[in-house]
Coordinates of C-alpha atoms in Angstrom, one line a residue:
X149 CA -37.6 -3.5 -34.7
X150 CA -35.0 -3.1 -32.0
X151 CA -32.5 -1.6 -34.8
X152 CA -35.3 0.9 -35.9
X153 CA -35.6 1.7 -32.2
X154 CA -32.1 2.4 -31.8
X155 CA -31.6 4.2 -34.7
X156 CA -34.6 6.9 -33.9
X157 CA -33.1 7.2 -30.3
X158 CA -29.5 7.9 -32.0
X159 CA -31.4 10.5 -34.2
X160 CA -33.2 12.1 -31.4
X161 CA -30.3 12.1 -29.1
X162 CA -28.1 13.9 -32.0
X163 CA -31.3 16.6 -32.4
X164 CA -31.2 17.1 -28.8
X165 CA -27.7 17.8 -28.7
X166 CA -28.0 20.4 -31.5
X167 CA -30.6 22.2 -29.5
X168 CA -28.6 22.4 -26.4
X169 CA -25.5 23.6 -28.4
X170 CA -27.5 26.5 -30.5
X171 CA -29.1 27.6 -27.6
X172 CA -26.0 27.7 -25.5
X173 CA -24.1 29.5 -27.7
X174 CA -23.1 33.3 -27.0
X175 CA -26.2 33.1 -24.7
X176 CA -24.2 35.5 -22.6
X177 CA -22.7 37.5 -25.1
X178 CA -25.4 40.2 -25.6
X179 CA -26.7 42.7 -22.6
X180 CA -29.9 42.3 -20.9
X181 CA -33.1 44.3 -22.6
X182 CA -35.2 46.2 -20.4
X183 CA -37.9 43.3 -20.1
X184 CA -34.9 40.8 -18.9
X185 CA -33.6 43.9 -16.8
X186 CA -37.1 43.7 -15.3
X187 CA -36.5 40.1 -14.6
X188 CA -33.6 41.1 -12.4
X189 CA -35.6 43.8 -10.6
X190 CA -38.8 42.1 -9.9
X191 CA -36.8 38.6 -8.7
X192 CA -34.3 40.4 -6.2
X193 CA -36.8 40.2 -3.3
X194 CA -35.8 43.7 -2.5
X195 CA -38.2 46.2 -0.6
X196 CA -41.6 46.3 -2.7
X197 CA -42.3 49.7 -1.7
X198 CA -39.0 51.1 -2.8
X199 CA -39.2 49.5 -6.1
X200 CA -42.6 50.4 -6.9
X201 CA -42.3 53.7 -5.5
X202 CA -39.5 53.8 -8.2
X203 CA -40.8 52.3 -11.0
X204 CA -44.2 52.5 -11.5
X205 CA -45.5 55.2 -9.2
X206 CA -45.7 58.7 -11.3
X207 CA -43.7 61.0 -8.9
X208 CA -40.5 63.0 -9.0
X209 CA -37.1 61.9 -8.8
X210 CA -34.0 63.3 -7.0
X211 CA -30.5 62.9 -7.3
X212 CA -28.7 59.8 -5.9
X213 CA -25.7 57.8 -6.8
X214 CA -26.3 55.1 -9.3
X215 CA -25.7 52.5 -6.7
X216 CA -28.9 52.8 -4.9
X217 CA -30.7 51.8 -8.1
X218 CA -28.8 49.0 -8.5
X219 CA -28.4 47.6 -5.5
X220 CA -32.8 47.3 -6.4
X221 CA -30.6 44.5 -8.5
X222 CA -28.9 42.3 -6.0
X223 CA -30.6 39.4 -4.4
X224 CA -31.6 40.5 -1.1
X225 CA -30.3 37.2 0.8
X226 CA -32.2 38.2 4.7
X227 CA -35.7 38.9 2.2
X228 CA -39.0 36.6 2.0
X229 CA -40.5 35.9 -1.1
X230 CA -43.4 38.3 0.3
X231 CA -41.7 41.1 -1.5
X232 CA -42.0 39.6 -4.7
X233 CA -45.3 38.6 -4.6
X234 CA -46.4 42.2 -2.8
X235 CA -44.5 43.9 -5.6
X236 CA -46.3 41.8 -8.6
X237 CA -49.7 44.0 -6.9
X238 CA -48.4 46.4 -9.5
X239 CA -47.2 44.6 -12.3
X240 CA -48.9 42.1 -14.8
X241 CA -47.7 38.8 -14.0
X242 CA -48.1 36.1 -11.4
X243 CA -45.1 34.9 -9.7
X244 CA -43.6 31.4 -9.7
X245 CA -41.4 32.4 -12.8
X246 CA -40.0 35.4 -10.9
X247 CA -39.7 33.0 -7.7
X248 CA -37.6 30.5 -9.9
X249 CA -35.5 32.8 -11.3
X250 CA -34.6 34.1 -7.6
X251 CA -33.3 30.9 -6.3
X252 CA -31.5 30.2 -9.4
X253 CA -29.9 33.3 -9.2
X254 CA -28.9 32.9 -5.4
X255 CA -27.0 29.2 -6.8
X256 CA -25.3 30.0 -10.0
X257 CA -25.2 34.1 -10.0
X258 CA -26.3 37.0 -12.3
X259 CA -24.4 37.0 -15.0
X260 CA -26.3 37.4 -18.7
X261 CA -25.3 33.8 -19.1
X262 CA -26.5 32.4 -15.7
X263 CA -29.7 34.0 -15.7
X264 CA -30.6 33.0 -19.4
X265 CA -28.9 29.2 -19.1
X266 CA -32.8 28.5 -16.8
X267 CA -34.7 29.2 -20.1
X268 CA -32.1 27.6 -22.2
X269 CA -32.7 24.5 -20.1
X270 CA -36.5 24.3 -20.6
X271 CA -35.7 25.3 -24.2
X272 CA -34.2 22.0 -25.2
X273 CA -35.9 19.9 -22.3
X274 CA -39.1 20.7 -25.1
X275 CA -37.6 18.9 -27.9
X276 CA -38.0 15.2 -26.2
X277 CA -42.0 15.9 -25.3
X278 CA -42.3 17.3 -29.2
X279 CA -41.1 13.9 -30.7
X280 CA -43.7 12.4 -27.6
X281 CA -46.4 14.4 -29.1
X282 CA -45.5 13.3 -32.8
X283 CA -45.2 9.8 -32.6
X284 CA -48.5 9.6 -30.5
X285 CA -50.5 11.7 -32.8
X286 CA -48.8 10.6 -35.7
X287 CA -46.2 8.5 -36.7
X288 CA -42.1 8.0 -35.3
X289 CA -40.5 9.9 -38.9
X290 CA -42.9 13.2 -38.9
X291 CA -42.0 13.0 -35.0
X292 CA -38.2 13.1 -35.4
X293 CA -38.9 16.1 -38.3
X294 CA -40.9 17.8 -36.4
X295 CA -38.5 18.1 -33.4
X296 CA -35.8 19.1 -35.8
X297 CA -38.1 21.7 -36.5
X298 CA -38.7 22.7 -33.3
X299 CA -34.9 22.7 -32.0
X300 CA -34.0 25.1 -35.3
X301 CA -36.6 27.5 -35.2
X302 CA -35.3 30.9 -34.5
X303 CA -38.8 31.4 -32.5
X304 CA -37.5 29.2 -30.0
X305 CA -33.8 30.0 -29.9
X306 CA -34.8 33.6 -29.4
X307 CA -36.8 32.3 -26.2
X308 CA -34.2 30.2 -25.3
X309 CA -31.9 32.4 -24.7
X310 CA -33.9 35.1 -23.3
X311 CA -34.8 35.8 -19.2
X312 CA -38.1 35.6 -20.0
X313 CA -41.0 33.2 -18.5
X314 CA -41.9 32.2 -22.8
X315 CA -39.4 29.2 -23.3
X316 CA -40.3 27.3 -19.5
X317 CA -44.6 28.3 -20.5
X318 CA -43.4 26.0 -24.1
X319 CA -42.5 23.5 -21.7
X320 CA -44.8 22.9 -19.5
X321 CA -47.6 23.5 -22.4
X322 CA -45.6 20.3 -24.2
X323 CA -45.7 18.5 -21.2
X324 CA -49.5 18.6 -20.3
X325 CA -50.6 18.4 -24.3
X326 CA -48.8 15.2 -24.3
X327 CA -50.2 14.2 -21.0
X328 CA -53.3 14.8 -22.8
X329 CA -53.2 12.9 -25.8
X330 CA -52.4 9.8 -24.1
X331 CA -55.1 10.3 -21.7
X332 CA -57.9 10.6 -25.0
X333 CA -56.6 7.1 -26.1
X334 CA -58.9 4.6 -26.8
X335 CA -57.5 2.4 -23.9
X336 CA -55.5 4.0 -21.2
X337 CA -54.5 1.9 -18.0
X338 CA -56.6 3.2 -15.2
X339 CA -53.0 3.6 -12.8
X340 CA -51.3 5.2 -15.7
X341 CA -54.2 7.7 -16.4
X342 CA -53.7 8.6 -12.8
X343 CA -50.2 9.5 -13.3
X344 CA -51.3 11.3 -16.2
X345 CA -53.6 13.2 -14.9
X346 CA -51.1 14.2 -11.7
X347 CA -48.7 15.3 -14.6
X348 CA -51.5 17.2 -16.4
X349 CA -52.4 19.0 -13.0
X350 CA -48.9 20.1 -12.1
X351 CA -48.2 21.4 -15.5
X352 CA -51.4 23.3 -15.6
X353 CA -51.0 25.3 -12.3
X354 CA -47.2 25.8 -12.9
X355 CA -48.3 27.2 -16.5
X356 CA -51.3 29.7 -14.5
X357 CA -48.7 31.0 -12.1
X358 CA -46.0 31.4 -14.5
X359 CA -48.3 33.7 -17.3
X360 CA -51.9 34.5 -17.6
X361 CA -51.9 33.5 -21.0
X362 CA -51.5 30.1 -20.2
X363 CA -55.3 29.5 -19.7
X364 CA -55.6 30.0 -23.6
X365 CA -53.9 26.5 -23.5
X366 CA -56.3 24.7 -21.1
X367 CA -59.2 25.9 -23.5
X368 CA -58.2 24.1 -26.3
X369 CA -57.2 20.8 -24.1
X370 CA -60.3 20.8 -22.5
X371 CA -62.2 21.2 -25.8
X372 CA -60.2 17.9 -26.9
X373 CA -61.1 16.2 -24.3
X374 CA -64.7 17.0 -24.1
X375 CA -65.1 15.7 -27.6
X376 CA -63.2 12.8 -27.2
X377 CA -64.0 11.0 -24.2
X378 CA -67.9 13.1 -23.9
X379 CA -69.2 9.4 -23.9
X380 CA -67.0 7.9 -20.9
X381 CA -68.4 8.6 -17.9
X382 CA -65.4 8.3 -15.2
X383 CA -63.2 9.2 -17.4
X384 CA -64.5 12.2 -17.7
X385 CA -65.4 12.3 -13.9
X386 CA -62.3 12.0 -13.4
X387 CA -61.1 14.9 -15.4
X388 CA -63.7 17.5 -14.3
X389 CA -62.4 16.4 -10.8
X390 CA -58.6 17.7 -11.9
X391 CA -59.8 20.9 -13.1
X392 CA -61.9 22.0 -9.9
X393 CA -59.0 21.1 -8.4
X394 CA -56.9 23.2 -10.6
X395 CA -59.4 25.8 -10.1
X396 CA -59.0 26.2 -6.3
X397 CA -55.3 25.8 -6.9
X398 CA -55.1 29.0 -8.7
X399 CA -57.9 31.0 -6.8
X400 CA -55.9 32.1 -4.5
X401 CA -54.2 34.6 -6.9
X402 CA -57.5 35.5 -8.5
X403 CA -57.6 38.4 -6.0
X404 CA -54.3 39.5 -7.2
X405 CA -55.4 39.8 -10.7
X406 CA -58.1 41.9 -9.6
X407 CA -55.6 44.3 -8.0
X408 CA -53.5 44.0 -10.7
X409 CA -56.0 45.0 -13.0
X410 CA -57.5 47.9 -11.5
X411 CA -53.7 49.3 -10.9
X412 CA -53.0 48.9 -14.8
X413 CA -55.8 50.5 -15.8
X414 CA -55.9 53.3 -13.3
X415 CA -51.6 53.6 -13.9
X416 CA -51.0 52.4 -17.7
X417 CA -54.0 53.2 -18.7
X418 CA -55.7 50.5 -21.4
X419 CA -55.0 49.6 -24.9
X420 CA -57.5 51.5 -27.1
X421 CA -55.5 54.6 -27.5
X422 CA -53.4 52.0 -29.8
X423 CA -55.8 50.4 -31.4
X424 CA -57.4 50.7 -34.8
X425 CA -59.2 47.7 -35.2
X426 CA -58.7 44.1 -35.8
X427 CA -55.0 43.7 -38.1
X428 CA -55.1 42.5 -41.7
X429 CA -55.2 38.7 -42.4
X430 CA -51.6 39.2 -44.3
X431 CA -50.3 40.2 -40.9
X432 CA -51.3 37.3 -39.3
X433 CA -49.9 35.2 -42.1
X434 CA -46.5 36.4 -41.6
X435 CA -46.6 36.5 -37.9
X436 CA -48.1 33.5 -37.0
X437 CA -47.5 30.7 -39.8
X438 CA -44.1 32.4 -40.9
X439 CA -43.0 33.8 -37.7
X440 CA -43.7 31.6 -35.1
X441 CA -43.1 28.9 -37.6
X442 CA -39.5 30.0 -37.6
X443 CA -38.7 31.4 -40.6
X444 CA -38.6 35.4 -40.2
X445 CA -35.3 37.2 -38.5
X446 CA -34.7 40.5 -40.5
X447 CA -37.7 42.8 -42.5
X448 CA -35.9 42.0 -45.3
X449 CA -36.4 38.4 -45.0
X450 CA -40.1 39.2 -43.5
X451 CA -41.1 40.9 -46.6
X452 CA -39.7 38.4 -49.3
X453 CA -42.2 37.0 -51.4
X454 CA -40.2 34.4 -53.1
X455 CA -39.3 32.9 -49.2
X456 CA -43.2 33.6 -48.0
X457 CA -44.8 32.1 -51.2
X458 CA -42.8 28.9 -50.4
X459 CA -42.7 28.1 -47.1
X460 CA -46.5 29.2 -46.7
X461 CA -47.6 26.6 -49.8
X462 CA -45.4 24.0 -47.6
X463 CA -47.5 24.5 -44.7
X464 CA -51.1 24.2 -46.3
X465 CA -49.8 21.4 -48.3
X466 CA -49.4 20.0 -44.8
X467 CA -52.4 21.0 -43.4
X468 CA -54.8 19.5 -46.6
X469 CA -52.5 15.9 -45.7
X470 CA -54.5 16.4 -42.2
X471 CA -57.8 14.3 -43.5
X472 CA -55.4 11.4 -43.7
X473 CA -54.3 11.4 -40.5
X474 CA -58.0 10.8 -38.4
X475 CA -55.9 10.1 -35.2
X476 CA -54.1 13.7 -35.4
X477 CA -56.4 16.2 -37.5
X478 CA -58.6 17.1 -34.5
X479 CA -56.0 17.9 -31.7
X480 CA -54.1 19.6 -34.1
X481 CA -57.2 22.0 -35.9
X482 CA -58.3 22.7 -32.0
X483 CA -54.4 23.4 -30.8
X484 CA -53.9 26.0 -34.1
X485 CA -57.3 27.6 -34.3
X486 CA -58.9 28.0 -30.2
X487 CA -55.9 29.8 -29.1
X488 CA -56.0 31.9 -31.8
X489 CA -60.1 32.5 -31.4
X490 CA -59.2 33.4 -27.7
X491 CA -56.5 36.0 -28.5
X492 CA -58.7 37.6 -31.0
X493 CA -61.5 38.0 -28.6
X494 CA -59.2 39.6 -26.0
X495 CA -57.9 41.9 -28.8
X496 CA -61.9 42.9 -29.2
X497 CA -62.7 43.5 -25.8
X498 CA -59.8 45.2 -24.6
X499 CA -58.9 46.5 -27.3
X500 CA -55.0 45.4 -28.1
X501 CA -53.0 43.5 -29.9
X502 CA -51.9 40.7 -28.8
X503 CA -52.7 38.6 -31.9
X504 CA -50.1 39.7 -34.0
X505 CA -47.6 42.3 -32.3
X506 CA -45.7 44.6 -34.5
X507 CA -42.7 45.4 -32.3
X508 CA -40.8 41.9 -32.0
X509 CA -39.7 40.1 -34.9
X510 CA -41.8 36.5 -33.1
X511 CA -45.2 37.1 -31.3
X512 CA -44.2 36.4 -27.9
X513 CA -48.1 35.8 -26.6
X514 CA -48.6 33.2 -29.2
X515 CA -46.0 30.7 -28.0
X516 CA -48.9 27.9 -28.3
X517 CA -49.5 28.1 -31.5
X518 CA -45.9 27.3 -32.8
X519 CA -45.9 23.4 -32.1
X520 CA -48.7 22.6 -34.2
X521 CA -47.1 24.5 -37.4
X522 CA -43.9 23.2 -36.8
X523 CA -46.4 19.3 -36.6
X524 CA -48.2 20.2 -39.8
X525 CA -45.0 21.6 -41.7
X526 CA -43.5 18.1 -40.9
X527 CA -46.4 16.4 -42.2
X528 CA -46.2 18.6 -45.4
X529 CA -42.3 17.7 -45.7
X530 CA -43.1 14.0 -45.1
X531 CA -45.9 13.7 -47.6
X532 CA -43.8 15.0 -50.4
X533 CA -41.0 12.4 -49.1
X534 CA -43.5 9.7 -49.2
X535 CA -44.2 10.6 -53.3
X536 CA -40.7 11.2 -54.0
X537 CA -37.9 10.4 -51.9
X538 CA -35.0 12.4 -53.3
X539 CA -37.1 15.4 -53.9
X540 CA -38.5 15.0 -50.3
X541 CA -35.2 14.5 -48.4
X542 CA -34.0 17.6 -50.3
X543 CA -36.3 19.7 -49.3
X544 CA -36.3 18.6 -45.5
X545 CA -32.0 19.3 -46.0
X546 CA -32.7 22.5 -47.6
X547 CA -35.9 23.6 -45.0
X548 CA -33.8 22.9 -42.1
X549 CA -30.4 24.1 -43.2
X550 CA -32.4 27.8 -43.3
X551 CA -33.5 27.5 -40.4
X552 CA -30.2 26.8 -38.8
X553 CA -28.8 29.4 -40.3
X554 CA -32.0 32.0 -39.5
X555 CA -31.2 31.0 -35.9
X556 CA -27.4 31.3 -35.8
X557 CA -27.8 34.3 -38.1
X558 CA -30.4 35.8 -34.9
X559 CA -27.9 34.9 -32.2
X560 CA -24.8 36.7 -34.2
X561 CA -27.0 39.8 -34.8
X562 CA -28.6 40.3 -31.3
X563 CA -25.2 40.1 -30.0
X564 CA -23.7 42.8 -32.5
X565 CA -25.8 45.9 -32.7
X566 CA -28.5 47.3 -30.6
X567 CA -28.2 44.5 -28.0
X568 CA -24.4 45.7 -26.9
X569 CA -26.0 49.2 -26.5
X570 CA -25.8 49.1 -23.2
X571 CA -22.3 48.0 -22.5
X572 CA -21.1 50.6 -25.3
X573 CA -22.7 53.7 -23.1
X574 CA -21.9 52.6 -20.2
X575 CA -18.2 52.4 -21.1
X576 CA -18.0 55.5 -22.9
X577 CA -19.7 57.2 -19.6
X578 CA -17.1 55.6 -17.3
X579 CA -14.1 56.6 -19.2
X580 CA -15.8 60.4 -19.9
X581 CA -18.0 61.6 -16.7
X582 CA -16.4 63.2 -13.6
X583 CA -16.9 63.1 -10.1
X584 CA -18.9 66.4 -10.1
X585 CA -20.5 65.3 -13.2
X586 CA -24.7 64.7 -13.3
X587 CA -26.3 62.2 -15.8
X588 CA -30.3 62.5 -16.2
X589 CA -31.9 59.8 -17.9
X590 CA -35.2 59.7 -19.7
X591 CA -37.1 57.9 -19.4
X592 CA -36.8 56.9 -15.9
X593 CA -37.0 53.1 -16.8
X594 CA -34.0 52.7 -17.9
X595 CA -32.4 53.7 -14.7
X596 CA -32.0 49.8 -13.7
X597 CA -30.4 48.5 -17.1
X598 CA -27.7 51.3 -17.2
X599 CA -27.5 51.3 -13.5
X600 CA -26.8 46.9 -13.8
X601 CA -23.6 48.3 -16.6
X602 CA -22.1 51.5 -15.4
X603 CA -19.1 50.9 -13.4
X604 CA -18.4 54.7 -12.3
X605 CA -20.6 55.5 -9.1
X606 CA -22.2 58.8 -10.8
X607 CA -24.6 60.3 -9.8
X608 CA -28.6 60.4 -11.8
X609 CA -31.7 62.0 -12.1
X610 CA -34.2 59.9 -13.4
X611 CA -37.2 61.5 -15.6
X612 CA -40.1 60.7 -15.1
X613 CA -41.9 63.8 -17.3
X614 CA -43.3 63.8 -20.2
X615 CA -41.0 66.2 -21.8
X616 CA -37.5 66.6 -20.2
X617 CA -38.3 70.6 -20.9
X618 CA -39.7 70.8 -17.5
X619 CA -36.5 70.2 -15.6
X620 CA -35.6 72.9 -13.2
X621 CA -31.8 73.9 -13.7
X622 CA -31.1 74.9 -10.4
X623 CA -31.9 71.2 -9.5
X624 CA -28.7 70.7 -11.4
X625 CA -27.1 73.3 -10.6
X626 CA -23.1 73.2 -9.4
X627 CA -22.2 70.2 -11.5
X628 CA -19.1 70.5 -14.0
X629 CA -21.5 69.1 -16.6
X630 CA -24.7 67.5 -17.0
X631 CA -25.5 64.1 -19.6
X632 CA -28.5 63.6 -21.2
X633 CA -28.8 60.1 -22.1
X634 CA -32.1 59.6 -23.8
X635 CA -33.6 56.5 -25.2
X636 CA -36.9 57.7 -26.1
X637 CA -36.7 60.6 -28.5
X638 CA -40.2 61.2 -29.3
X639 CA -41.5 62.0 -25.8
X640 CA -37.6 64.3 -25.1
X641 CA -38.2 67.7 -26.2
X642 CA -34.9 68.0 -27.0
X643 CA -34.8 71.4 -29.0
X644 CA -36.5 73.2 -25.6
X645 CA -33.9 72.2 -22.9
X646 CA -30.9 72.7 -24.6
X647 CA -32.4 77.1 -26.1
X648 CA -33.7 77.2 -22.4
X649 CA -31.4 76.0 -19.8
X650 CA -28.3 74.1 -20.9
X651 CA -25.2 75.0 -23.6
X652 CA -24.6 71.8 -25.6
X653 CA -20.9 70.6 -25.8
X654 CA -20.8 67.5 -26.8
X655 CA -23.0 65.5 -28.7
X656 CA -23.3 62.1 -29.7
X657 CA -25.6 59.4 -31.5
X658 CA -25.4 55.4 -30.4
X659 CA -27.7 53.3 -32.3
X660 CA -31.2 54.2 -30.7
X661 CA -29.5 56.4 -27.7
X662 CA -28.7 59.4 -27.5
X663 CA -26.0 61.3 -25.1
X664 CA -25.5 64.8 -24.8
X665 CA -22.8 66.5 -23.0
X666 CA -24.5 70.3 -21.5
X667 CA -23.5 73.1 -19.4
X668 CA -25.9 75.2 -17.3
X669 CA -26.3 78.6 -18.2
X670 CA -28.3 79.7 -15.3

């Protein structure tokens, strides 16, 4: 027994490690995106009105040097964290993330790698409580598998290595489902349950004020617990207590979501104009048992039918092995299917999709669902080991070997192409632009990631129009020669300014930017 112990602590200790190297490496080699850019902004504690005035408020721009946007970047060392909560009024998140992220900036910096390196710490603090989670629910080997799973996926390096809340929301889900689970034993110490429900409670309200979404998780751990201790009375006392008391912890913000609501709706306006109904079924396949199980990087990879076929017959083989497992079938059917439920009815009332979003290559608002795929693709793995060992093991090698190299495959490419975009402008800009020289940006946004890379102290002219057409060229007037760097091409009526206003003498294409080099000719 001790030898067996030992042995499964080597093994997890050697998983861990391979978690902590794959999501340390080139974590700092690609730029910021604009939603990590927005990290930066909304964390700096700067001047709420000045940002929001900025940002979000639909009004003319003028021209400034770029180093009044970015100093909208810099941790503000004399500010409160008032300003980031008063700024969050206009935003659509609550705010310990953002207050995190500010001190840990103020220790180790803002460099891509120091900002990223807090989620890459939650990312592989996950992998212990998914082994937790295993052996409780079911047994030490689909454990140790299913943590291998976990530290490969590509869904959670991606997180990992992104400024984003999603990895640290994977962590504290992990840490209260496995509170959870060992409170819904059949005997739990009284003092331990205690503990575990202190754990439980801190994890719930750090998941509520870190993302909105995280409530989507305490449905389905309620549910669990309903049905599994409906017939103990103080236990269940005891846990109705924990969630008023979770309840009052979090109503305090509840007024901010109002005003958070009625600005997005009044501001961004809502959903519908996107929406054409509830997506196909085949969409959700691929996005939530493929995606978010780990599998997808590339479209071409996404839309393979002899990788789909496979991987999605290993998961249901998994999930028919669930009626074996009596101790692990229920938390696992509620933890896959309620979150899902919940997402689907928000998609029907306000008319989105958060389900299955096209845009990113994982669904981001579905981080809760990926633990109990990766659980039941274990279980699938394991039950073929148990019937044949060789064929078994192989495919476990073979499983996780594509997974690895999905992952280091998505950290090579996100650090080659469209990701560098920013650093590639922004160089060519400092070696090309003069001192008389005017660059106008649409749209406006973009301001604060171009603003974090260019060097030069030039001067801009955000847009915040719907078509850059409308620009007055005497604003503009005087300059030697004025940029347009342009990132959305659909809303940039192009054509229009350049017959109108401007001579064009230089032009030139960067993957999904383009820069054009005018004259005035008024």
């Amino acid at each position: 027994m001790l030898q067996d112990r030992k042995k499964t602590l080597l093994i997890l200790f050697s998983i861990i490690l391979l978690g902590i190297s794959i999501r340390i490496y080139k974590l700092g080699d690609k730029c910021f995106w604009l939603d990590e850019i927005f990290t930066i902004l909304m964390s700096s504690g700067q001047s709420s009105e000045d940002i929001s005035s900025y940002l979000f408020l639909k009004q003319d721009f003028s021209i400034k040097e770029i180093a009044y946007y970015r100093h909208f970047l810099s941790i503000d060392q004399s500010s409160s964290l008032k300003n980031i909560v008063n700024l969050l009024s206009v935003d659509a998140h609550p705010p310990l993330y953002l207050i995190l992220i500010h001190f840990w900036r103020h220790f180790f910096g803002d460099s891509e790698f120091a900002v990223r390196l807090f989620s890459a710490l939650f990312g592989f603090a996950s992998i212990p409580f998914v082994y937790l989670i295993g052996k409780r629910i079911f047994n030490r080997d689909i454990a140790l598998l299913a943590s291998a799973i976990f530290t490969v996926a590509p869904f959670q390096i991606y997180y990992s290595q992104e400024a984003r809340a999603y990895s640290m929301l994977t962590f504290l889900l992990l840490v209260s489902t496995w509170a959870v689970t060992l409170l819904t034993e059949e005997e739990t110490p009284s003092t331990r349950g205690k503990y575990l429900l202190l754990v439980f409670l801190a994890a719930s309200v750090a998941g509520l004020y870190s993302h909105y979404f995280y409530a989507i998780a305490l449905v389905f751990q309620n549910t669990f617990f309903l049905i599994k201790k409906f017939d103990k009375k103080k236990e269940l006392s005891n846990w109705l207590i924990i969630q008023a008391v979770l309840f009052l912890g979090f109503l305090p913000w509840v007024f901010t979501i109002i005003g958070q609501y009625s600005f997005m709706k009044t501001s961004w306006g809502t959903g519908g104009q996107f929406y054409d109904g509830l997506l196909p079924l085949w969409i959700w396949v691929k996005k939530l048992l493929l995606c978010n199980a780990g599998l997808v990087v590339c479209l071409s990879i996404r839309n393979n039918i002899f990788i789909i076929i496979p991987v999605t017959l290993l998961i249901l083989s998994g999930a028919l092995q669930l009626g074996k497992y009596k101790k692990s079938r229920l938390i696992i059917l509620l933890w896959g299917i309620i979150p899902l439920l919940c997402m689907v009815v928000l998609d029907l009332v306000l008319k989105t999709h958060f389900s299955a979003i096209y845009k990113f290559p994982f669904n981001r608002f579905m981080f809760f669902t990926a633990p109990p795929i990766y659980f039941v693709t274990a279980l699938g793995i394991y039950s073929l080991y148990k019937k044949n060992n060789k064929i078994g093991l192989g495919l476990g090698v073979i499983f996780l070997t594509f997974l690895l190299l999905s992952s280091l495959f998505l950290v090579n490419i996100r650090g080659l192409t469209k990701s560098r975009i920013y650093y590639t402008v922004s160089g060519y800009l400092d070696k090309k632009m003069g001192e008389n020289d005017l660059l106008v940006m649409y749209p406006h946004w973009d301001i604060f990631s171009f603003s974090y890379y260019l060097k030069k102290d030039v001067y801009v002219l955000p847009v915040f129009h719907d078509s850059i057409a409308d620009l007055d060229p005497e604003i503009v007037g005087g300059r030697d020669a004025i940029w347009f760097l342009i990132t959305n091409f659909k809303g940039a009526d192009i054509d229009s300014v350049l017959n109108k206003n401007f001579s064009l003498v230089e032009k030139k294409r960067f993957q999904g930017v383009m820069l054009l080099k005018c004259i005035s000719v008024i």
